[in-house]
Amino acid sequence: MAGSQDFPADPRNSGVRVYVNGALVPRDEARVSVFDAGFVLGDGVWEGVRLHKGRLVFLDAHLDRLFEGARAIDLDIGMTRAGIVAALHQTLAANDMEDGVHLRLMVTRGLKKTPNQDPRHTIGPATVVIVAEWKQPNPALQTRGLSLFTSTIRCSPADMFDMRLNSHSRLNLITALIQAIKAGADEALMLDPHGFVSSCNATNFFFVRGGEVCTSTGDYCFQGITRGNVIALCRDNGIPIRLGNFALKDVHAAEEAFVTGTFGGLTPVSAVDGRALPAALPGPLTLRLRDLYGALKDRAAR
């Protein structure tokens, strides 16, 4: 079984240089302190960005989300927006990367004088790490699809744990994924506090019924950049789309479904809770939107 983040190994990645607080170090030497707030508490924010045909596509949207998330948790990144962009390009240049690359940009609150929650015990600037790897989605997923299992772990409201933050704290999502793995599935489908379909543990979720693309309201799920692009593509290309509160039975009766994310783009879903979806993979609307999204990426790379 393989989740939406599955990828074929690329031997070039063994020699990549990693950006750590301004230094570019060999992968095997990339380190942060055991007193770092990210290690101690998962206290930080991150972004995943793709290098496509020489360009970091949709970068402005990713940086908007990064800085908004940092402000929401009162984290001073310690670098300007231009400084972050320069660090990304510095990392790519150091690794001679031009295409087919996924970057993980991670910012934590930084070094703490003791391992506890109190942000006032932070004694240094934010920790900034960039890992760039040659990484492409597993092409087999386009015809095999993902099997989803509905987890008992719910997506939480913003006043409890805001799912719209790209936070380093991921334990609830990991727990949901473990349930899915134990059930023999690839990824977890998660409901919101009211029992409506929200998202998957690592991706946003869409399904198709009667030629209409359906997805959650977005109140309790990741504010995915790819999710937003797919919604816009539907609206711009006359594809019926509805954002709403959908019951699990609506998903079980779907003709096709797919998940979205920066790494995988659009990935078809083959089954939900052991119920096979009827459309051959990728389904017709999934395929159309995948092609539209590919063209959008190409335009963004010009």
Coordinates of N, CA, C and O in Angstrom, one line a residue, residues 56-158:
L56 N 9.4 28.2 -9.3 CA 8.7 27.8 -8.0 C 7.2 28.3 -8.2 O 6.9 29.4 -8.0
V57 N 6.4 27.3 -8.6 CA 5.0 27.6 -9.0 C 4.1 27.9 -7.8 O 4.3 27.3 -6.8
F58 N 3.3 28.9 -8.0 CA 2.3 29.4 -7.0 C 3.0 29.8 -5.7 O 2.5 29.7 -4.6
L59 N 4.3 30.4 -5.9 CA 5.1 30.7 -4.7 C 4.4 31.8 -3.9 O 4.5 31.8 -2.6
D60 N 3.8 32.8 -4.5 CA 3.2 33.9 -3.7 C 2.1 33.4 -2.8 O 2.1 33.8 -1.6
A61 N 1.3 32.4 -3.2 CA 0.3 31.8 -2.4 C 0.9 31.1 -1.2 O 0.4 31.1 -0.1
H62 N 2.0 30.4 -1.5 CA 2.6 29.6 -0.4 C 3.2 30.6 0.6 O 3.1 30.3 1.8
L63 N 3.9 31.6 0.2 CA 4.5 32.6 1.1 C 3.4 33.3 1.9 O 3.6 33.6 3.1
D64 N 2.3 33.7 1.2 CA 1.2 34.3 2.0 C 0.7 33.4 3.1 O 0.6 33.9 4.3
R65 N 0.6 32.1 2.8 CA 0.1 31.2 3.9 C 1.2 31.0 5.0 O 0.9 30.9 6.2
L66 N 2.5 31.0 4.6 CA 3.5 30.8 5.6 C 3.5 32.0 6.5 O 3.6 31.8 7.8
F67 N 3.5 33.2 6.0 CA 3.6 34.4 6.9 C 2.3 34.6 7.7 O 2.4 35.1 8.8
E68 N 1.2 34.3 7.1 CA -0.1 34.4 7.8 C -0.1 33.4 9.0 O -0.5 33.7 10.1
G69 N 0.4 32.2 8.7 CA 0.5 31.2 9.8 C 1.4 31.6 10.9 O 1.2 31.4 12.1
A70 N 2.6 32.1 10.5 CA 3.6 32.6 11.5 C 3.0 33.7 12.4 O 3.1 33.7 13.6
R71 N 2.3 34.6 11.8 CA 1.6 35.7 12.5 C 0.6 35.1 13.5 O 0.4 35.6 14.6
A72 N -0.2 34.1 13.0 CA -1.2 33.6 13.9 C -0.7 32.9 15.1 O -1.4 32.9 16.1
I73 N 0.5 32.4 15.1 CA 1.1 31.8 16.3 C 2.2 32.7 16.9 O 2.9 32.2 17.8
D74 N 2.2 33.9 16.5 CA 3.2 34.9 17.0 C 4.6 34.4 16.9 O 5.4 34.6 17.9
L75 N 4.9 33.9 15.7 CA 6.3 33.5 15.5 C 7.0 34.5 14.5 O 6.5 34.7 13.4
D76 N 8.1 35.0 14.9 CA 8.9 35.9 14.1 C 9.8 35.1 13.3 O 10.8 34.5 13.8
I77 N 9.6 35.0 12.0 CA 10.4 34.3 11.1 C 11.8 34.8 11.0 O 12.8 34.0 10.9
G78 N 12.0 36.1 11.2 CA 13.3 36.7 11.3 C 13.9 36.9 9.9 O 15.1 37.3 9.8
M79 N 13.1 36.7 8.8 CA 13.5 36.9 7.5 C 12.4 37.6 6.7 O 11.2 37.3 7.0
T80 N 12.7 38.5 5.8 CA 11.7 39.1 5.0 C 11.2 38.1 3.9 O 11.8 37.0 3.7
R81 N 10.1 38.4 3.3 CA 9.6 37.6 2.2 C 10.7 37.4 1.1 O 10.9 36.3 0.6
A82 N 11.4 38.5 0.8 CA 12.4 38.5 -0.2 C 13.6 37.6 0.3 O 14.2 36.9 -0.5
G83 N 13.8 37.6 1.5 CA 14.9 36.8 2.1 C 14.6 35.3 2.0 O 15.5 34.5 1.7
I84 N 13.3 34.9 2.2 CA 12.9 33.5 2.1 C 13.1 33.1 0.6 O 13.6 32.0 0.3
V85 N 12.6 34.0 -0.3 CA 12.7 33.6 -1.7 C 14.2 33.4 -2.1 O 14.5 32.5 -2.8
A86 N 15.0 34.3 -1.6 CA 16.5 34.2 -1.9 C 17.0 32.9 -1.4 O 17.8 32.2 -2.0
A87 N 16.6 32.5 -0.2 CA 17.1 31.2 0.4 C 16.6 30.0 -0.4 O 17.4 29.0 -0.6
L88 N 15.4 30.1 -0.9 CA 14.9 29.0 -1.7 C 15.7 28.8 -3.0 O 16.2 27.7 -3.3
H89 N 16.0 30.0 -3.6 CA 16.8 29.9 -4.9 C 18.2 29.5 -4.6 O 18.9 28.9 -5.4
Q90 N 18.8 30.0 -3.5 CA 20.1 29.6 -3.1 C 20.2 28.1 -2.9 O 21.2 27.5 -3.4
T91 N 19.2 27.5 -2.3 CA 19.2 26.0 -2.1 C 19.1 25.3 -3.5 O 19.8 24.3 -3.7
L92 N 18.3 25.8 -4.3 CA 18.2 25.2 -5.7 C 19.5 25.3 -6.5 O 19.9 24.3 -7.1
A93 N 20.1 26.5 -6.4 CA 21.3 26.7 -7.1 C 22.5 25.8 -6.6 O 23.3 25.2 -7.4
A94 N 22.5 25.6 -5.3 CA 23.5 24.8 -4.7 C 23.4 23.3 -5.1 O 24.4 22.5 -5.1
N95 N 22.2 22.9 -5.5 CA 21.9 21.5 -5.9 C 21.8 21.4 -7.4 O 21.5 20.3 -7.8
D96 N 22.0 22.5 -8.1 CA 21.8 22.4 -9.6 C 20.5 21.8 -10.0 O 20.4 21.0 -10.8
M97 N 19.4 22.4 -9.4 CA 18.1 21.9 -9.6 C 17.3 22.8 -10.5 O 17.3 24.0 -10.4
E98 N 16.6 22.2 -11.5 CA 15.8 23.0 -12.5 C 14.4 22.5 -12.7 O 13.5 23.3 -13.1
D99 N 14.1 21.3 -12.3 CA 12.7 20.8 -12.6 C 12.5 19.5 -11.8 O 13.5 18.8 -11.3
G100 N 11.2 19.2 -11.5 CA 10.9 17.9 -10.9 C 11.3 17.9 -9.4 O 11.7 16.8 -8.9
V101 N 11.3 19.0 -8.7 CA 11.8 19.1 -7.4 C 10.7 19.5 -6.4 O 9.9 20.4 -6.8
H102 N 10.7 18.9 -5.3 CA 9.8 19.3 -4.2 C 10.6 19.9 -3.0 O 11.6 19.2 -2.6
L103 N 10.2 21.0 -2.6 CA 11.0 21.7 -1.5 C 10.1 21.7 -0.2 O 8.9 22.0 -0.3
R104 N 10.7 21.4 0.9 CA 10.0 21.6 2.2 C 10.7 22.7 2.9 O 11.8 22.6 3.3
L105 N 9.9 23.8 3.1 CA 10.4 25.0 3.8 C 9.8 24.9 5.2 O 8.6 24.9 5.4
M106 N 10.7 24.8 6.3 CA 10.3 24.7 7.6 C 10.8 25.8 8.5 O 12.0 26.1 8.4
V107 N 9.9 26.4 9.3 CA 10.3 27.4 10.2 C 9.8 27.1 11.6 O 8.6 26.8 11.8
T108 N 10.7 27.0 12.6 CA 10.3 26.8 14.0 C 10.6 28.0 14.9 O 11.4 28.9 14.4
R109 N 10.1 28.0 16.1 CA 10.3 29.1 17.0 C 11.8 29.3 17.4 O 12.2 30.3 17.9
G110 N 12.5 28.2 17.2 CA 14.0 28.3 17.5 C 14.4 27.6 18.8 O 13.7 26.8 19.4
L111 N 15.6 27.9 19.2 CA 16.2 27.3 20.3 C 15.6 27.7 21.6 O 15.3 28.9 21.8
K112 N 15.4 26.7 22.5 CA 14.8 27.0 23.9 C 15.9 26.7 24.9 O 16.7 25.9 24.8
K113 N 15.8 27.5 26.0 CA 16.7 27.2 27.1 C 16.4 26.0 27.9 O 17.3 25.5 28.6
T114 N 15.2 25.5 27.8 CA 14.8 24.3 28.4 C 13.6 23.7 27.7 O 12.8 24.5 27.0
P115 N 13.4 22.4 27.7 CA 12.3 21.8 26.9 C 10.9 22.0 27.6 O 10.5 21.1 28.3
N116 N 10.3 23.1 27.3 CA 8.9 23.3 27.8 C 8.1 24.1 26.8 O 8.7 24.6 25.8
Q117 N 6.8 24.4 27.1 CA 6.0 25.0 26.1 C 6.2 26.5 26.0 O 5.8 27.1 25.0
D118 N 6.6 27.1 27.1 CA 6.6 28.6 27.2 C 7.4 29.3 26.1 O 8.7 29.1 26.1
P119 N 6.8 30.0 25.2 CA 7.6 30.7 24.1 C 8.6 31.7 24.7 O 9.5 32.1 24.0
R120 N 8.4 32.2 25.9 CA 9.3 33.2 26.5 C 10.6 32.5 26.8 O 11.6 33.2 27.1
H121 N 10.7 31.2 26.8 CA 12.0 30.5 27.0 C 12.8 30.3 25.7 O 13.7 29.6 25.7
T122 N 12.3 30.9 24.6 CA 13.1 30.8 23.4 C 14.3 31.8 23.5 O 14.1 32.9 23.9
I123 N 15.5 31.3 23.2 CA 16.7 32.1 23.4 C 17.4 32.5 22.1 O 18.5 33.0 22.2
G124 N 16.8 32.2 21.0 CA 17.5 32.6 19.7 C 16.5 32.9 18.7 O 15.2 32.8 18.9
P125 N 16.9 33.2 17.5 CA 16.0 33.4 16.3 C 15.4 32.2 15.9 O 15.7 31.0 16.3
A126 N 14.4 32.3 15.0 CA 13.7 31.2 14.4 C 14.7 30.3 13.7 O 15.7 30.8 13.1
T127 N 14.4 29.0 13.7 CA 15.2 28.1 12.9 C 14.5 27.9 11.5 O 13.3 27.7 11.4
V128 N 15.3 28.1 10.4 CA 14.8 28.0 9.0 C 15.5 26.9 8.3 O 16.8 26.9 8.2
V129 N 14.8 25.9 7.8 CA 15.4 24.8 7.1 C 14.7 24.6 5.8 O 13.4 24.7 5.7
I130 N 15.4 24.3 4.8 CA 14.9 24.0 3.4 C 15.5 22.7 2.9 O 16.7 22.6 2.8
V131 N 14.6 21.7 2.7 CA 15.0 20.5 2.1 C 14.5 20.4 0.7 O 13.3 20.4 0.5
A132 N 15.4 20.4 -0.3 CA 15.0 20.3 -1.7 C 15.4 18.9 -2.2 O 16.5 18.5 -2.1
E133 N 14.4 18.2 -2.8 CA 14.7 16.8 -3.3 C 14.1 16.7 -4.7 O 13.0 17.2 -5.0
W134 N 14.8 15.9 -5.5 CA 14.2 15.4 -6.8 C 13.1 14.4 -6.4 O 13.4 13.3 -5.9
K135 N 11.9 14.8 -6.6 CA 10.8 13.9 -6.1 C 9.5 14.1 -7.0 O 9.0 15.2 -7.2
Q136 N 9.1 13.0 -7.6 CA 7.9 13.0 -8.4 C 6.9 12.0 -7.8 O 7.3 11.0 -7.2
P137 N 5.6 12.3 -7.9 CA 4.6 11.3 -7.5 C 4.7 10.0 -8.2 O 5.1 9.9 -9.3
N138 N 4.4 8.9 -7.5 CA 4.4 7.6 -8.0 C 3.4 7.5 -9.2 O 2.2 7.7 -8.9
P139 N 3.8 7.3 -10.4 CA 2.8 7.4 -11.6 C 1.8 6.2 -11.5 O 0.7 6.4 -12.1
A140 N 2.1 5.2 -10.8 CA 1.2 4.1 -10.7 C -0.1 4.5 -10.0 O -1.2 3.8 -10.2
L141 N -0.1 5.5 -9.1 CA -1.3 5.9 -8.4 C -2.3 6.5 -9.3 O -3.5 6.5 -9.0
Q142 N -2.0 6.9 -10.5 CA -3.0 7.5 -11.5 C -3.9 6.4 -12.0 O -5.0 6.7 -12.4
T143 N -3.5 5.2 -12.0 CA -4.3 4.1 -12.5 C -4.7 3.1 -11.4 O -5.8 2.5 -11.5
R144 N -3.9 3.1 -10.3 CA -4.3 2.2 -9.2 C -5.2 3.0 -8.2 O -6.2 2.4 -7.7
G145 N -5.0 4.3 -8.0 CA -5.8 5.1 -7.1 C -5.5 4.8 -5.6 O -4.7 3.9 -5.3
L146 N -6.0 5.6 -4.8 CA -5.9 5.5 -3.4 C -7.1 4.8 -2.7 O -8.2 5.1 -3.1
S147 N -6.9 4.0 -1.8 CA -8.0 3.5 -0.9 C -8.0 4.3 0.4 O -7.0 4.4 1.1
L148 N -9.2 4.8 0.7 CA -9.4 5.6 1.8 C -10.2 4.9 2.9 O -11.1 4.1 2.6
F149 N -9.9 5.2 4.1 CA -10.7 4.7 5.3 C -11.1 5.9 6.2 O -10.3 6.7 6.5
T150 N -12.4 5.9 6.6 CA -12.8 7.0 7.4 C -12.4 6.8 8.8 O -12.8 5.9 9.5
S151 N -11.6 7.8 9.3 CA -11.0 7.7 10.6 C -12.0 8.2 11.7 O -12.9 9.0 11.4
T152 N -11.9 7.7 12.9 CA -12.7 8.3 14.0 C -12.1 9.6 14.5 O -12.7 10.3 15.3
I153 N -10.9 9.9 14.1 CA -10.3 11.2 14.5 C -10.9 12.3 13.6 O -10.9 12.2 12.4
R154 N -11.4 13.3 14.3 CA -12.1 14.4 13.5 C -11.2 15.6 13.3 O -10.3 15.9 14.0
C155 N -11.4 16.3 12.2 CA -10.8 17.6 12.0 C -11.4 18.5 13.0 O -12.6 18.5 13.3
S156 N -10.5 19.4 13.5 CA -10.9 20.2 14.7 C -11.3 21.6 14.2 O -10.8 22.1 13.2
P157 N -12.1 22.3 15.0 CA -12.5 23.7 14.7 C -11.3 24.7 15.0 O -10.4 24.3 15.8
A158 N -11.4 25.9 14.5 CA -10.3 26.8 14.7 C -10.1 27.2 16.1 O -8.9 27.5 16.5

